[in-house]
N, CA, C and O atoms as a Tripos MOL2 file, in Angstrom:
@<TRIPOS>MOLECULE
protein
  260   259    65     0     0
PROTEIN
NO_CHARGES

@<TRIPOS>ATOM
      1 N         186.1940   66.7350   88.6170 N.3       1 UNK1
      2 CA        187.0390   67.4020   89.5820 C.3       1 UNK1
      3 C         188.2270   67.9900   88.8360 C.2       1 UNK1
      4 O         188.8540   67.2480   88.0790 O.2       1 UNK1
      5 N         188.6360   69.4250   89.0050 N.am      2 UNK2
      6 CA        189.4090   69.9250   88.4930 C.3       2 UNK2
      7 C         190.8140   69.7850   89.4130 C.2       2 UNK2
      8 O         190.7840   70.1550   90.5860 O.2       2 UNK2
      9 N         191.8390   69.3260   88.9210 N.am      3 UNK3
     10 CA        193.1680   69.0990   90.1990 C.3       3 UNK3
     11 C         194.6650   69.7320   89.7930 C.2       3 UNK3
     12 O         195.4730   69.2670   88.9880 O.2       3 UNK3
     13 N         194.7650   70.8350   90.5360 N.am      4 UNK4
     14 CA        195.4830   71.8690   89.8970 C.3       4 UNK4
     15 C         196.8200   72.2420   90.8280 C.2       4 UNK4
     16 O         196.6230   72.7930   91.9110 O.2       4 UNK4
     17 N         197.6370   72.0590   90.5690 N.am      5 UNK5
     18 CA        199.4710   71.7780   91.5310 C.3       5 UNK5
     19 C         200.1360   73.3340   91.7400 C.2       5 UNK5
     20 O         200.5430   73.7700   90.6630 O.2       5 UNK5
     21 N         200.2960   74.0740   92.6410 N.am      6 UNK6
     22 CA        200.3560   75.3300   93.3410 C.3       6 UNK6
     23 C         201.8300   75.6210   93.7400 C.2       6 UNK6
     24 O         202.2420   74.8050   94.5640 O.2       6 UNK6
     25 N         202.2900   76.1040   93.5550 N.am      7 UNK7
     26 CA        203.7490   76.4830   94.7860 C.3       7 UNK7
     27 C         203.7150   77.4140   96.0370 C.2       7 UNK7
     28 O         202.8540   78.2750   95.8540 O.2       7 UNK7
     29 N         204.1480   77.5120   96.8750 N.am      8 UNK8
     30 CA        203.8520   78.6890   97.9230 C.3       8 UNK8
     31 C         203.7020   80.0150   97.3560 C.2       8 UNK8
     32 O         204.4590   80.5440   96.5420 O.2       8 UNK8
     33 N         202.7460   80.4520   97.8210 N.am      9 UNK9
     34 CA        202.3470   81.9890   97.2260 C.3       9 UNK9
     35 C         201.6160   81.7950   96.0520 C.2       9 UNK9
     36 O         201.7070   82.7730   95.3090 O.2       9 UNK9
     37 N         200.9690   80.9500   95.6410 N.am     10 UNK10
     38 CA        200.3960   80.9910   94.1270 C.3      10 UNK10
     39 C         199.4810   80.7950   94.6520 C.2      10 UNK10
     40 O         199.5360   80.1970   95.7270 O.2      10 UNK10
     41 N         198.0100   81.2960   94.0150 N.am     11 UNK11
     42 CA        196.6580   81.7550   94.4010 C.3      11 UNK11
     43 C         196.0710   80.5090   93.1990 C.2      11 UNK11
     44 O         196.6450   79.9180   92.2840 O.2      11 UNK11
     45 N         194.7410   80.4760   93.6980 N.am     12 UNK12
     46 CA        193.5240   80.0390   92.7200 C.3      12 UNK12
     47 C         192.7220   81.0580   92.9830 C.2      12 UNK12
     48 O         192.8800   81.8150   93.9420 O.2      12 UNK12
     49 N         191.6430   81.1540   91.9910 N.am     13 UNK13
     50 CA        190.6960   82.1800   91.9630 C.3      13 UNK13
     51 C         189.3090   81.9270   91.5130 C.2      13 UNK13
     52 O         188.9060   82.0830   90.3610 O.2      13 UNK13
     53 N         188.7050   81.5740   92.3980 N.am     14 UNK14
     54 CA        187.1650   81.0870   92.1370 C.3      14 UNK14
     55 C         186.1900   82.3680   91.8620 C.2      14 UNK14
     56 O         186.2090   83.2480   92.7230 O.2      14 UNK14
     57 N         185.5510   82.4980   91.0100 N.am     15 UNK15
     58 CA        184.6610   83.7510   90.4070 C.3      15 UNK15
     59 C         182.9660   83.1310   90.7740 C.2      15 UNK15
     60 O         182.6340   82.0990   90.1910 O.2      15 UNK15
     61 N         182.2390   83.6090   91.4670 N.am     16 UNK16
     62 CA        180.9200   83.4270   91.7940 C.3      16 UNK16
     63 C         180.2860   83.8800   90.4640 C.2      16 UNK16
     64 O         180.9570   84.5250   89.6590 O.2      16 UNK16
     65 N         179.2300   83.6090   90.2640 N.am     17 UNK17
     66 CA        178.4930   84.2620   89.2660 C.3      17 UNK17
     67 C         177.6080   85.6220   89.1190 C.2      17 UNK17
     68 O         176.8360   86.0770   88.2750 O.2      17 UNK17
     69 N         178.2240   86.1130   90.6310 N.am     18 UNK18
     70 CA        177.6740   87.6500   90.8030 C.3      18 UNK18
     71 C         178.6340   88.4350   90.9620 C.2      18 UNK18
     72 O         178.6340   89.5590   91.4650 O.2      18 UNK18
     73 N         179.7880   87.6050   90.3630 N.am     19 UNK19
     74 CA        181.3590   88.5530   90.5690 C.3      19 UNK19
     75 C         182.0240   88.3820   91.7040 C.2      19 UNK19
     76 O         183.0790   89.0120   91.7820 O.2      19 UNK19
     77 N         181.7110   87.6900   92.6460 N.am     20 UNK20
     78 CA        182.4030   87.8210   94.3220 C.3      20 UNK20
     79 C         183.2110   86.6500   94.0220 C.2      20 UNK20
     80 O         182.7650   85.6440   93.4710 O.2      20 UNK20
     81 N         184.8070   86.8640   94.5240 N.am     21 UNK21
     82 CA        185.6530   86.2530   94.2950 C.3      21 UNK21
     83 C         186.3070   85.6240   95.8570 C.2      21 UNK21
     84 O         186.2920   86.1750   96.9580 O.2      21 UNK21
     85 N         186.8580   84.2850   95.4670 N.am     22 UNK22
     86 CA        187.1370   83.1800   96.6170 C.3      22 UNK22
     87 C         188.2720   82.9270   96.0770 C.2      22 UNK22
     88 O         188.3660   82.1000   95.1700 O.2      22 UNK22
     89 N         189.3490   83.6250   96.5660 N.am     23 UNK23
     90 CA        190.8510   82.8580   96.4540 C.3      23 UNK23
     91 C         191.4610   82.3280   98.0390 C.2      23 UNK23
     92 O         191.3790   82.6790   99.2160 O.2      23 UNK23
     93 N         192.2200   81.0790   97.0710 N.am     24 UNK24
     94 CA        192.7000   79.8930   97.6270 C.3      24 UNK24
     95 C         194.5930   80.2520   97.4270 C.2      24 UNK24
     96 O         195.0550   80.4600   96.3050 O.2      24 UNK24
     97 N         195.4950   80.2660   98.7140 N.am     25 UNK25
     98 CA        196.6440   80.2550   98.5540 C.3      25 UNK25
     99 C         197.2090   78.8490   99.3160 C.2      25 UNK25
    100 O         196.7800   78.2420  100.2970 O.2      25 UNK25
    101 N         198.3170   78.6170   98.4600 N.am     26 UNK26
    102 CA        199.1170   77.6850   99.2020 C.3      26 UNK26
    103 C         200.0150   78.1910  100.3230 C.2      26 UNK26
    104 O         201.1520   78.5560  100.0260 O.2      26 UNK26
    105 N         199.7050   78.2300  101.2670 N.am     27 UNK27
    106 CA        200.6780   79.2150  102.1010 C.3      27 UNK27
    107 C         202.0020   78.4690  102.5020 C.2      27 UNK27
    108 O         202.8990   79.3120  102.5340 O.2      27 UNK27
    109 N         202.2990   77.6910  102.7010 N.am     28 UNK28
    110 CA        203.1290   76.1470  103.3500 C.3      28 UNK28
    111 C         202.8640   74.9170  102.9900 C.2      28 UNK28
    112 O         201.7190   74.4860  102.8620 O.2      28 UNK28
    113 N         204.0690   74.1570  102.7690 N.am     29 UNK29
    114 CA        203.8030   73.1350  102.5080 C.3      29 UNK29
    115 C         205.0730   72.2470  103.5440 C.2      29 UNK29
    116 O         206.2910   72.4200  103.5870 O.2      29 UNK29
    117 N         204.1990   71.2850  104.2900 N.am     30 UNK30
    118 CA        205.3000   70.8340  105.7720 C.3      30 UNK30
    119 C         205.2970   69.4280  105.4800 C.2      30 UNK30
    120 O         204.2190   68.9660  105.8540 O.2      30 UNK30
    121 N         206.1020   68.4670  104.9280 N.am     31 UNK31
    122 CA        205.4690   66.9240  105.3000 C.3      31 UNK31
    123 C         204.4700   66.5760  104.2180 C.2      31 UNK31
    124 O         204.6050   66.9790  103.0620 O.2      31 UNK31
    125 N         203.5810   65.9070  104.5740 N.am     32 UNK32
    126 CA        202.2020   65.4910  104.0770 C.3      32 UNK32
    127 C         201.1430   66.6820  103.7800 C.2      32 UNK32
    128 O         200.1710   66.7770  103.0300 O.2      32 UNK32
    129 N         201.8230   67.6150  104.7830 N.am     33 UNK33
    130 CA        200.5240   68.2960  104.8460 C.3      33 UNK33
    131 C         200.7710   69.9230  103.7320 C.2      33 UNK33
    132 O         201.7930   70.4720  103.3200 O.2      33 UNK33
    133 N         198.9970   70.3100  103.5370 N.am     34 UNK34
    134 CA        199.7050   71.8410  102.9780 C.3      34 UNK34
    135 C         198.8410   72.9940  103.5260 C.2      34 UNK34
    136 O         197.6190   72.9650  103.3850 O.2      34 UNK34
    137 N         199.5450   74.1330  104.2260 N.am     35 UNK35
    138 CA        198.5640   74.8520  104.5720 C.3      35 UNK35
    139 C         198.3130   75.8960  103.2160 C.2      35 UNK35
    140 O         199.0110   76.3420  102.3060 O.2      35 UNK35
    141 N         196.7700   76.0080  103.6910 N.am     36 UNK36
    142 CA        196.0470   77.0680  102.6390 C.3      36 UNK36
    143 C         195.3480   78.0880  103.1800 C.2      36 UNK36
    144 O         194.5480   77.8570  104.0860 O.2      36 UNK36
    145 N         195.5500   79.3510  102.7060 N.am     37 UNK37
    146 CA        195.1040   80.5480  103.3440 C.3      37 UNK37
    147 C         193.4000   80.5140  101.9890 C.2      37 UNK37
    148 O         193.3390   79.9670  100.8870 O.2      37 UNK37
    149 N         192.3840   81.2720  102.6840 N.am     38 UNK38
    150 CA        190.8050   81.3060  102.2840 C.3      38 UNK38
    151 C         190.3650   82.5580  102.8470 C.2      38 UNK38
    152 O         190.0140   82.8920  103.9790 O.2      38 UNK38
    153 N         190.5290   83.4150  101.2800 N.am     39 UNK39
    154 CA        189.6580   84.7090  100.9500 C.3      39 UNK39
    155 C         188.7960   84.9900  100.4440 C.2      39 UNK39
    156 O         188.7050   85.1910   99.2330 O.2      39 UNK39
    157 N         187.4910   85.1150  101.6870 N.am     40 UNK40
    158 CA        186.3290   85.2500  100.8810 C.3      40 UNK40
    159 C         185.4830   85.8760  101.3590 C.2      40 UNK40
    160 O         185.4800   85.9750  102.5860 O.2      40 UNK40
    161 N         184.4340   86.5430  100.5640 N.am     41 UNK41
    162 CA        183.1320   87.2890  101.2160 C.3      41 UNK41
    163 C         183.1830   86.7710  102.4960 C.2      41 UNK41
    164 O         183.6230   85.6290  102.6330 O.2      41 UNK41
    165 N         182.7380   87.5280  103.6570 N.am     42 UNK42
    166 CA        181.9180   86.9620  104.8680 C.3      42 UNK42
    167 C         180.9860   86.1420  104.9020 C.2      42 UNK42
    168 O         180.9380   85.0380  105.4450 O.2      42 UNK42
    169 N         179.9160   86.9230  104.0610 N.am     43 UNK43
    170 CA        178.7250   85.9820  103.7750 C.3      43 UNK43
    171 C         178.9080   84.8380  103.1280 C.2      43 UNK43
    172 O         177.8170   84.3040  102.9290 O.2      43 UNK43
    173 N         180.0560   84.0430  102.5880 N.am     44 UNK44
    174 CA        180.3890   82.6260  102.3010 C.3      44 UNK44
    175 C         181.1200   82.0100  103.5760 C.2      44 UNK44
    176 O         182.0840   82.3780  104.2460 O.2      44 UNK44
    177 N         179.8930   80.4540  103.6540 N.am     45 UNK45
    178 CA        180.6090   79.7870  104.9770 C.3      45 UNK45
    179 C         181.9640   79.4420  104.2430 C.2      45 UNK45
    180 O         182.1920   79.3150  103.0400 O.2      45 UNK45
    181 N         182.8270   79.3260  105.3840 N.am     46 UNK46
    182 CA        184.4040   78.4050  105.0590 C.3      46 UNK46
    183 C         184.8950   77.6280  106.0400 C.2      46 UNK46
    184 O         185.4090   78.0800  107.0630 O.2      46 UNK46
    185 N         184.7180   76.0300  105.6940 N.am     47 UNK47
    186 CA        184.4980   75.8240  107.0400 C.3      47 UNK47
    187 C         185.4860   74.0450  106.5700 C.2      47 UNK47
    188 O         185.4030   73.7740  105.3720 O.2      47 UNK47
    189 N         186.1750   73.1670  107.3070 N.am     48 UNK48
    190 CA        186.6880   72.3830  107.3320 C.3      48 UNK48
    191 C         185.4510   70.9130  106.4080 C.2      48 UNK48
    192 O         184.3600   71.1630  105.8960 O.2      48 UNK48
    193 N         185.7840   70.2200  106.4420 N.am     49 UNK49
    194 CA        184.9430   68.8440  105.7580 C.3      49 UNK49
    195 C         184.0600   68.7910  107.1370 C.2      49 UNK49
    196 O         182.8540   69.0300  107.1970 O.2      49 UNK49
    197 N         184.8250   68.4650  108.1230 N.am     50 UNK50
    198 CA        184.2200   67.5600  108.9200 C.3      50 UNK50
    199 C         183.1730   68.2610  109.7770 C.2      50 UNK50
    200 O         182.1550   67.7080  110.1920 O.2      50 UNK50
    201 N         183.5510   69.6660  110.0310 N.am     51 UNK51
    202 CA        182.9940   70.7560  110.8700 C.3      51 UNK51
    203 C         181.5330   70.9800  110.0050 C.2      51 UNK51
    204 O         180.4970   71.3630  110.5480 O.2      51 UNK51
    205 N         181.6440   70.7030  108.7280 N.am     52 UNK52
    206 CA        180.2240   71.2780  107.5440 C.3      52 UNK52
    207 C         179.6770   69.9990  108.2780 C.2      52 UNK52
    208 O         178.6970   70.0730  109.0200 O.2      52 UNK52
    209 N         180.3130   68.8860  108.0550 N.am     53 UNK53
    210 CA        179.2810   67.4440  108.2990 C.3      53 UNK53
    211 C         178.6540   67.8510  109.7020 C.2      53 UNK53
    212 O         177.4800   68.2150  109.7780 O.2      53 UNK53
    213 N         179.3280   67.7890  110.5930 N.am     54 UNK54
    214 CA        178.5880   68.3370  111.9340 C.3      54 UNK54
    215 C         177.8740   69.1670  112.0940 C.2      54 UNK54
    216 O         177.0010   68.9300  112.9290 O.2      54 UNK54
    217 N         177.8460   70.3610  111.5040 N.am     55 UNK55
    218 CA        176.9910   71.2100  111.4370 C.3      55 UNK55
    219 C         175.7070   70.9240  110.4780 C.2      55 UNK55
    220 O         174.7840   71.7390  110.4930 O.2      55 UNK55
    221 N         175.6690   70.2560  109.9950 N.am     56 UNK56
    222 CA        175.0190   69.7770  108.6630 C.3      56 UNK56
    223 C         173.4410   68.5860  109.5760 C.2      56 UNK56
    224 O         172.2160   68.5040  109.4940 O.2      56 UNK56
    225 N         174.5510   67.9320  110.3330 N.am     57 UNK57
    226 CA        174.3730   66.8030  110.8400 C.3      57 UNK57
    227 C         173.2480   67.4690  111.9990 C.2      57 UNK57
    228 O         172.3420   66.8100  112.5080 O.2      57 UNK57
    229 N         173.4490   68.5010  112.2010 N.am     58 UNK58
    230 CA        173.0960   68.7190  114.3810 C.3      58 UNK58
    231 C         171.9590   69.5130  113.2210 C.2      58 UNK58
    232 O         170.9020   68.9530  113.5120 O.2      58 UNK58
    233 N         171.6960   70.3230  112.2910 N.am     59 UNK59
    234 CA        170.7270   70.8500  111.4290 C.3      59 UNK59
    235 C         169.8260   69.8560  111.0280 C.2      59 UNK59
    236 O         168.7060   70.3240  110.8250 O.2      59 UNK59
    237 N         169.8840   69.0900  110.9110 N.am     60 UNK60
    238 CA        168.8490   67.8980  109.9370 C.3      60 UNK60
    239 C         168.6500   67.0060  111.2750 C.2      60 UNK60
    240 O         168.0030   65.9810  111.0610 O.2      60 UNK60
    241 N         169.0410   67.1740  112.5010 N.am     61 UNK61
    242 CA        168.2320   66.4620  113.5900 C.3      61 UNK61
    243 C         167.4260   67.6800  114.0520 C.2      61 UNK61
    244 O         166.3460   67.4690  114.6030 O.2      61 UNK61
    245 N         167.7620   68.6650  113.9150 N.am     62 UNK62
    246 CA        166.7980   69.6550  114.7140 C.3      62 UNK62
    247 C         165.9250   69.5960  113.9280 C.2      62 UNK62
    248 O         164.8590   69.2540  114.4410 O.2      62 UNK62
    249 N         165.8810   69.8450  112.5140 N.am     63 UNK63
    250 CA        164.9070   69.7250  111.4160 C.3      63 UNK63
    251 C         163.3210   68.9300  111.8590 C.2      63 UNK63
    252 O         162.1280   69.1910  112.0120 O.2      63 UNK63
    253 N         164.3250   67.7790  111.9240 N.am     64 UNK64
    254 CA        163.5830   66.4530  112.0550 C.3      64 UNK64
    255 C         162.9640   65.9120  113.3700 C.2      64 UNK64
    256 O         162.4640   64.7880  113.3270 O.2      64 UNK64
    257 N         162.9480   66.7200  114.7300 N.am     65 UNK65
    258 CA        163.1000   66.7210  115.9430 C.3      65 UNK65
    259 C         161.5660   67.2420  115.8890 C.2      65 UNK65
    260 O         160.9630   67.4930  116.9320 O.2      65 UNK65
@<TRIPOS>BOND
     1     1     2 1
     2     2     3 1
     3     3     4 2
     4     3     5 am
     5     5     6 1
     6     6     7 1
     7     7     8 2
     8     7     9 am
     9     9    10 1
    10    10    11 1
    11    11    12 2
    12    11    13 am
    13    13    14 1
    14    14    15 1
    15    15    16 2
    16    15    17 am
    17    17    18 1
    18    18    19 1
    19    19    20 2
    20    19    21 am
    21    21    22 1
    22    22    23 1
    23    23    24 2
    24    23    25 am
    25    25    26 1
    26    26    27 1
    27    27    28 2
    28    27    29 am
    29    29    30 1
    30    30    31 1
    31    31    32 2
    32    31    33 am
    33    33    34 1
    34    34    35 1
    35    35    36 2
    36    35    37 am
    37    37    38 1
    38    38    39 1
    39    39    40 2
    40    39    41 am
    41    41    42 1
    42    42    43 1
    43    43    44 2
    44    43    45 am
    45    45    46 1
    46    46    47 1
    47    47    48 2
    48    47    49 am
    49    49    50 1
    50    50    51 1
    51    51    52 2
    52    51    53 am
    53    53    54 1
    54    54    55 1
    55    55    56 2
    56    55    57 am
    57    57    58 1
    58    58    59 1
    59    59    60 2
    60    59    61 am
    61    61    62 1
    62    62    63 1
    63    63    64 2
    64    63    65 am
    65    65    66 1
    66    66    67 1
    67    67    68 2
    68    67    69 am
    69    69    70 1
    70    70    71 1
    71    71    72 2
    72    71    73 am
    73    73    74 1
    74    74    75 1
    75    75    76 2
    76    75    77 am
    77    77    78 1
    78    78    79 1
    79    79    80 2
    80    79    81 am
    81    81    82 1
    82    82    83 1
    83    83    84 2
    84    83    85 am
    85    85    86 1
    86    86    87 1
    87    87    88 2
    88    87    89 am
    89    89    90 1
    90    90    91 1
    91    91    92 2
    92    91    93 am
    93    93    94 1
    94    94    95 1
    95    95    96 2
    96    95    97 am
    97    97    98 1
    98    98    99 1
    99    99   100 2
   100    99   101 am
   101   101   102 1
   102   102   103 1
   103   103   104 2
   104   103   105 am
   105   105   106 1
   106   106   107 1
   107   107   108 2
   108   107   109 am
   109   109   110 1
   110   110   111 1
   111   111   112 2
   112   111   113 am
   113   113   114 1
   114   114   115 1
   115   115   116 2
   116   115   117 am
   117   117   118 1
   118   118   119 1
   119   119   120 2
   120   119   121 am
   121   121   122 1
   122   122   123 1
   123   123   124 2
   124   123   125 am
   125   125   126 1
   126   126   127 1
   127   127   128 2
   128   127   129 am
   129   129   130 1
   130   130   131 1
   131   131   132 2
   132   131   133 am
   133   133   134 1
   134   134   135 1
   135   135   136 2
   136   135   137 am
   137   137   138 1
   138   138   139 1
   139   139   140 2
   140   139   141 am
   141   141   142 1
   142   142   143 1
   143   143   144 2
   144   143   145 am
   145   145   146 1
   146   146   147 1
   147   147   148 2
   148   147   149 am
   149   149   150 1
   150   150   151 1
   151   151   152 2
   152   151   153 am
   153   153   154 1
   154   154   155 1
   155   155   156 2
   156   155   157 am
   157   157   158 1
   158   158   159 1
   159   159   160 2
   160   159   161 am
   161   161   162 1
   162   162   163 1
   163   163   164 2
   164   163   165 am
   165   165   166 1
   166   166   167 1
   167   167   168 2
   168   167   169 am
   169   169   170 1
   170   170   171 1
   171   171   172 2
   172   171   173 am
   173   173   174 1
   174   174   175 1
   175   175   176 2
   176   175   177 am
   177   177   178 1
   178   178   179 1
   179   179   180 2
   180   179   181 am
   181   181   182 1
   182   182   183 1
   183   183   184 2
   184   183   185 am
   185   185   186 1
   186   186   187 1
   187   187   188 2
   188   187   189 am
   189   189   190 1
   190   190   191 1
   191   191   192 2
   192   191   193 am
   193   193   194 1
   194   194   195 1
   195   195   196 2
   196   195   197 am
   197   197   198 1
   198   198   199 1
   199   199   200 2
   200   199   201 am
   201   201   202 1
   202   202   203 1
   203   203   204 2
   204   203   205 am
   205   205   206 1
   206   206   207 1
   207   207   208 2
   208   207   209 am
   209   209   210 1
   210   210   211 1
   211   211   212 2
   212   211   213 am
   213   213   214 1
   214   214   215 1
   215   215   216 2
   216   215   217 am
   217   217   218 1
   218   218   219 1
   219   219   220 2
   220   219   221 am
   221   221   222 1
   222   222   223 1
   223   223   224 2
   224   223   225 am
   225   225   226 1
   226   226   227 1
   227   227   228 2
   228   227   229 am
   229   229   230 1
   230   230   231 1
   231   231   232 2
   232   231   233 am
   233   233   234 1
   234   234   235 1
   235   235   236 2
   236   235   237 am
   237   237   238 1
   238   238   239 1
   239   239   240 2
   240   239   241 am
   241   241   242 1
   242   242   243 1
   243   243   244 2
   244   243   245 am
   245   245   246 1
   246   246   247 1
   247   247   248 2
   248   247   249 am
   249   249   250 1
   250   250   251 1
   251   251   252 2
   252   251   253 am
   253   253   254 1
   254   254   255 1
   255   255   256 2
   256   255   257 am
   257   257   258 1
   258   258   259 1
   259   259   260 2
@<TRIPOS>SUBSTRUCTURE
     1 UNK1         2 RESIDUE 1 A UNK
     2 UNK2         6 RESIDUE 1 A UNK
     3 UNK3        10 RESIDUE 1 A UNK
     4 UNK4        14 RESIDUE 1 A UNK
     5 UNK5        18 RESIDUE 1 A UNK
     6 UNK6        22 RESIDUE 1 A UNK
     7 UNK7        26 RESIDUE 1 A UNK
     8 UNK8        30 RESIDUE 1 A UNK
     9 UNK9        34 RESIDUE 1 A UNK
    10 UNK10       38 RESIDUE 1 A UNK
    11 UNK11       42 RESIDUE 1 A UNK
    12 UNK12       46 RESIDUE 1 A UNK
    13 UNK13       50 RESIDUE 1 A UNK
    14 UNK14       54 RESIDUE 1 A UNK
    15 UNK15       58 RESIDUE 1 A UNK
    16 UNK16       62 RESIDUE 1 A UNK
    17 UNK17       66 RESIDUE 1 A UNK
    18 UNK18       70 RESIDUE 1 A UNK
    19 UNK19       74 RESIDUE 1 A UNK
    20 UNK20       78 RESIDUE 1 A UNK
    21 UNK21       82 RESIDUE 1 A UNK
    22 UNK22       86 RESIDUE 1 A UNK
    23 UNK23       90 RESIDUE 1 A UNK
    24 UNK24       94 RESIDUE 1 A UNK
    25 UNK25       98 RESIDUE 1 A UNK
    26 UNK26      102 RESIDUE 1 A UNK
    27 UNK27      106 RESIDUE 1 A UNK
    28 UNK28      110 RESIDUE 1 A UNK
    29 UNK29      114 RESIDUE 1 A UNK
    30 UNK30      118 RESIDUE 1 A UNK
    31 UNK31      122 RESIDUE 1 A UNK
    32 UNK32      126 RESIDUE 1 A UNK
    33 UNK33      130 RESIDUE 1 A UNK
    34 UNK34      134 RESIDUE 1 A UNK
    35 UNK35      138 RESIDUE 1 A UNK
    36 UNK36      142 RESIDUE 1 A UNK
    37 UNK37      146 RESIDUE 1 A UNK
    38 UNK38      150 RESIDUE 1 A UNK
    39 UNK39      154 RESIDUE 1 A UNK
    40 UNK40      158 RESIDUE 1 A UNK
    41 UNK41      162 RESIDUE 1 A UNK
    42 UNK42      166 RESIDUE 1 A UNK
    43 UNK43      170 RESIDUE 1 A UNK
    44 UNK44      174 RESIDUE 1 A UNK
    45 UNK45      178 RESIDUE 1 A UNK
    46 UNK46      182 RESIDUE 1 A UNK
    47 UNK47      186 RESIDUE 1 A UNK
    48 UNK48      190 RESIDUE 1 A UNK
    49 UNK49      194 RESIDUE 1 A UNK
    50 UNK50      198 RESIDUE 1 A UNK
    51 UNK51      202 RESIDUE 1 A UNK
    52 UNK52      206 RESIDUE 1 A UNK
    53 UNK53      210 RESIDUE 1 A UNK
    54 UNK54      214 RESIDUE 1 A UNK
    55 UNK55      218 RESIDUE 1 A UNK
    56 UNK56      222 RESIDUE 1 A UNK
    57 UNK57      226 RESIDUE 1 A UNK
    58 UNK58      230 RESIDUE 1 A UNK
    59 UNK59      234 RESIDUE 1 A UNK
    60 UNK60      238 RESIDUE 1 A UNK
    61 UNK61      242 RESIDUE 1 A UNK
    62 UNK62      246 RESIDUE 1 A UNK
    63 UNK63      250 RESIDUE 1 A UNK
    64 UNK64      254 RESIDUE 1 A UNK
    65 UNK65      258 RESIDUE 1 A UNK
């Protein structure tokens, strides 16, 4: 795991291997928490932890149904 410390407005920049690029901003940081802004192709899902598990989850019962 790569773990990399941001200030507001500072980007990461993820490079696909067909060139399509996924940047990550720190937009806010409140408390505990930090918001992050997510720029990316359409055609890449972007989607919370828990929302992939659910979706993940309701897929592999239909699968299996």
């Amino acid at each position: 795991m790569l773990v990399l410390s941001r200030h507001v407005d500072e980007d990461i920049v993820l490079v696909l291997e067909d060139g399509r690029r996924i940047e990550i901003k720190a937009v806010s940081i409140r408390g505990g928490k930090v918001r992050m802004g997510i720029e990316a192709p359409r055609s890449i899902g972007v989607h919370r932890r828990e929302i992939w598990e659910a979706m993940n989850t309701k897929v592999s019962a239909a699968e299996s149904a």
